Amino acid sequence: PVDESVWIAINSDSSASLLQLSAEGSRLYTLEMFNYISDFRISKKTGNLIVADGGEKIVKHLQADGTLIGKSTEAYYPYRVYIR
């Protein structure tokens, strides 16, 4: 489902996180389970996240609350995410 929240990727020297803010600017979720976020997309149909973590060399499929739906290590260095 589409809402008016905003997701921001934050990469630091040692870790990375995704931060979800409400339309008013309040913090809703912080997902701190990444090494280096290369790219991410949000499904317009489900609100789920697809995250390319280049540091971990993994692509993760997550619910908005951070629940892991699935993951793939097939890409050597995932740097871009596309949703059809």
Coordinates of N, CA and C in Angstrom, one line a residue:
P1 N 0.8 -1.2 0.0 CA 0.0 0.0 0.0 C 0.9 1.3 0.0
V2 N 0.5 2.2 -0.8 CA 1.2 3.5 -0.8 C 0.8 4.3 0.3
D3 N 1.8 4.9 1.0 CA 1.6 5.9 2.1 C 2.4 7.1 1.8
E4 N 2.4 8.0 2.7 CA 3.2 9.2 2.5 C 4.5 9.3 3.2
S5 N 4.9 8.1 3.7 CA 6.2 8.1 4.5 C 7.4 8.2 3.5
V6 N 8.5 8.4 4.1 CA 9.8 8.6 3.3 C 10.8 7.6 3.9
W7 N 11.5 6.9 3.0 CA 12.6 6.1 3.5 C 13.9 6.7 3.1
I8 N 14.9 6.7 4.0 CA 16.2 7.3 3.7 C 17.3 6.2 4.0
A9 N 18.2 6.0 3.1 CA 19.4 5.1 3.4 C 20.5 5.9 4.0
I10 N 21.1 5.4 5.1 CA 22.2 6.0 5.7 C 23.4 5.1 5.8
N11 N 24.5 5.4 5.1 CA 25.7 4.6 5.1 C 26.7 5.3 5.9
S12 N 27.4 4.5 6.8 CA 28.5 5.0 7.6 C 29.7 4.1 7.3
D13 N 30.8 4.4 8.0 CA 32.0 3.6 7.7 C 31.9 2.1 8.1
S14 N 31.1 1.8 9.1 CA 31.0 0.5 9.6 C 29.6 -0.2 9.4
S15 N 28.6 0.5 9.1 CA 27.3 -0.1 8.9 C 26.4 0.8 8.1
A16 N 25.1 0.3 7.9 CA 24.2 1.1 7.1 C 22.8 0.8 7.7
S17 N 21.9 1.7 7.5 CA 20.5 1.6 8.0 C 19.5 2.3 7.1
L18 N 18.3 1.8 7.2 CA 17.2 2.5 6.5 C 16.3 3.1 7.6
L19 N 15.9 4.4 7.4 CA 15.1 5.1 8.3 C 13.8 5.5 7.6
Q20 N 12.7 5.2 8.2 CA 11.4 5.6 7.7 C 10.8 6.7 8.5
L21 N 10.5 7.8 7.8 CA 9.9 9.0 8.5 C 8.5 9.2 8.0
S22 N 7.6 9.6 8.9 CA 6.2 9.9 8.5 C 6.2 11.2 7.7
A23 N 5.0 11.5 7.1 CA 4.9 12.7 6.4 C 5.1 14.0 7.3
E24 N 4.9 13.8 8.6 CA 5.1 14.9 9.5 C 6.6 15.0 10.0
G25 N 7.4 14.0 9.6 CA 8.8 14.0 10.0 C 9.1 13.1 11.2
S26 N 8.1 12.4 11.8 CA 8.4 11.5 12.9 C 9.0 10.2 12.5
R27 N 9.9 9.7 13.3 CA 10.6 8.5 13.0 C 9.7 7.3 13.2
L28 N 9.5 6.5 12.2 CA 8.6 5.3 12.3 C 9.4 4.0 12.5
Y29 N 10.3 3.8 11.7 CA 11.2 2.6 11.8 C 12.6 2.9 11.5
T30 N 13.5 2.2 12.1 CA 14.9 2.2 11.8 C 15.4 0.8 11.6
L31 N 15.8 0.4 10.4 CA 16.3 -0.9 10.1 C 17.8 -0.9 10.0
E32 N 18.4 -1.5 11.0 CA 19.9 -1.5 11.1 C 20.4 -2.9 10.9
M33 N 20.3 -3.4 9.7 CA 20.7 -4.8 9.4 C 21.5 -4.9 8.1
F34 N 22.2 -3.8 7.8 CA 22.9 -3.7 6.5 C 24.4 -3.3 6.7
N35 N 25.2 -3.7 5.7 CA 26.6 -3.3 5.7 C 26.8 -2.0 4.9
Y36 N 26.3 -2.0 3.7 CA 26.4 -0.9 2.8 C 25.2 -1.0 1.8
I37 N 24.3 0.0 1.9 CA 23.1 0.0 1.0 C 23.5 0.6 -0.3
S38 N 23.5 -0.2 -1.4 CA 23.8 0.3 -2.7 C 22.6 0.9 -3.3
D39 N 21.4 0.3 -3.1 CA 20.2 0.8 -3.7 C 19.0 0.1 -2.9
F40 N 17.8 0.7 -3.0 CA 16.6 0.1 -2.5 C 15.4 0.6 -3.2
R41 N 14.4 -0.2 -3.2 CA 13.1 0.2 -3.8 C 12.0 -0.2 -2.9
I42 N 10.8 0.4 -3.1 CA 9.6 0.1 -2.3 C 8.6 -0.3 -3.3
S43 N 8.0 -1.5 -3.0 CA 6.9 -2.0 -3.9 C 5.7 -1.1 -3.7
K44 N 5.1 -0.6 -4.8 CA 3.9 0.3 -4.7 C 2.7 -0.6 -4.3
K45 N 2.7 -1.9 -4.7 CA 1.6 -2.7 -4.4 C 1.6 -3.2 -2.9
T46 N 2.7 -3.5 -2.4 CA 2.8 -4.1 -1.0 C 3.4 -3.3 0.0
G47 N 4.2 -2.3 -0.4 CA 5.0 -1.5 0.6 C 6.2 -2.2 1.1
N48 N 6.5 -3.4 0.6 CA 7.7 -4.2 0.9 C 9.0 -3.5 0.3
L49 N 10.1 -3.8 0.9 CA 11.4 -3.2 0.5 C 12.3 -4.2 -0.1
I50 N 13.0 -3.8 -1.2 CA 14.0 -4.6 -1.8 C 15.3 -3.8 -1.6
V51 N 16.3 -4.4 -1.0 CA 17.5 -3.7 -0.6 C 18.7 -4.4 -1.2
A52 N 19.5 -3.7 -1.9 CA 20.8 -4.2 -2.4 C 21.8 -3.8 -1.4
D53 N 22.4 -4.8 -0.7 CA 23.5 -4.5 0.3 C 24.8 -5.0 -0.4
G54 N 25.5 -4.0 -1.0 CA 26.7 -4.3 -1.6 C 27.8 -4.7 -0.7
G55 N 27.8 -4.3 0.5 CA 28.8 -4.7 1.5 C 28.7 -6.1 1.9
E56 N 27.5 -6.6 2.0 CA 27.2 -8.0 2.4 C 27.1 -8.9 1.1
K57 N 27.0 -8.3 0.0 CA 26.8 -9.0 -1.3 C 25.6 -9.8 -1.3
I58 N 24.5 -9.1 -0.9 CA 23.2 -9.8 -0.8 C 22.0 -8.8 -1.1
V59 N 20.9 -9.4 -1.6 CA 19.7 -8.6 -1.9 C 18.7 -9.1 -0.9
K60 N 18.1 -8.2 -0.2 CA 17.1 -8.7 0.8 C 15.7 -8.1 0.5
H61 N 14.7 -9.0 0.7 CA 13.3 -8.6 0.5 C 12.7 -8.5 1.9
L62 N 12.2 -7.4 2.3 CA 11.7 -7.1 3.6 C 10.3 -6.5 3.7
Q63 N 9.6 -6.8 4.7 CA 8.4 -6.1 5.0 C 8.8 -4.7 5.6
A64 N 7.9 -3.8 5.6 CA 8.3 -2.4 6.1 C 8.7 -2.4 7.6
D65 N 8.3 -3.4 8.4 CA 8.8 -3.5 9.8 C 10.1 -4.2 9.9
G66 N 10.7 -4.6 8.8 CA 12.0 -5.2 8.9 C 12.0 -6.8 8.8
T67 N 10.8 -7.4 8.8 CA 10.7 -8.8 8.8 C 11.3 -9.3 7.4
L68 N 12.2 -10.2 7.5 CA 12.8 -10.8 6.3 C 11.8 -11.7 5.6
I69 N 11.6 -11.4 4.3 CA 10.7 -12.3 3.5 C 11.6 -13.3 2.7
G70 N 12.8 -12.8 2.2 CA 13.7 -13.6 1.5 C 15.0 -12.9 1.2
K71 N 16.0 -13.6 0.7 CA 17.2 -13.0 0.4 C 17.9 -13.8 -0.7
S72 N 18.8 -13.2 -1.4 CA 19.6 -13.8 -2.5 C 21.0 -13.4 -2.5
T73 N 21.9 -14.3 -2.7 CA 23.3 -14.0 -2.8 C 23.9 -14.3 -4.2
E74 N 22.9 -14.4 -5.1 CA 23.3 -14.7 -6.5 C 24.2 -13.6 -7.2
A75 N 23.9 -12.4 -6.9 CA 24.7 -11.3 -7.5 C 26.0 -11.1 -6.8
Y76 N 27.1 -11.0 -7.5 CA 28.4 -10.8 -6.9 C 28.5 -9.5 -6.1
Y77 N 28.1 -8.4 -6.7 CA 28.0 -7.1 -6.1 C 26.7 -6.4 -6.5
P78 N 25.6 -6.6 -5.7 CA 24.4 -5.9 -6.1 C 24.5 -4.4 -6.0
Y79 N 24.2 -3.7 -7.0 CA 24.3 -2.2 -6.9 C 23.1 -1.5 -7.4
R80 N 22.1 -2.2 -7.9 CA 20.9 -1.6 -8.4 C 19.7 -2.5 -8.2
V81 N 18.5 -2.0 -7.9 CA 17.3 -2.8 -7.7 C 16.3 -2.3 -8.7
Y82 N 15.6 -3.2 -9.3 CA 14.5 -2.9 -10.2 C 13.3 -3.8 -9.7
I83 N 12.1 -3.2 -9.8 CA 10.8 -3.9 -9.6 C 10.0 -3.8 -10.8
R84 N 9.5 -4.9 -11.3 CA 8.6 -4.9 -12.4 C 7.2 -4.8 -12.0

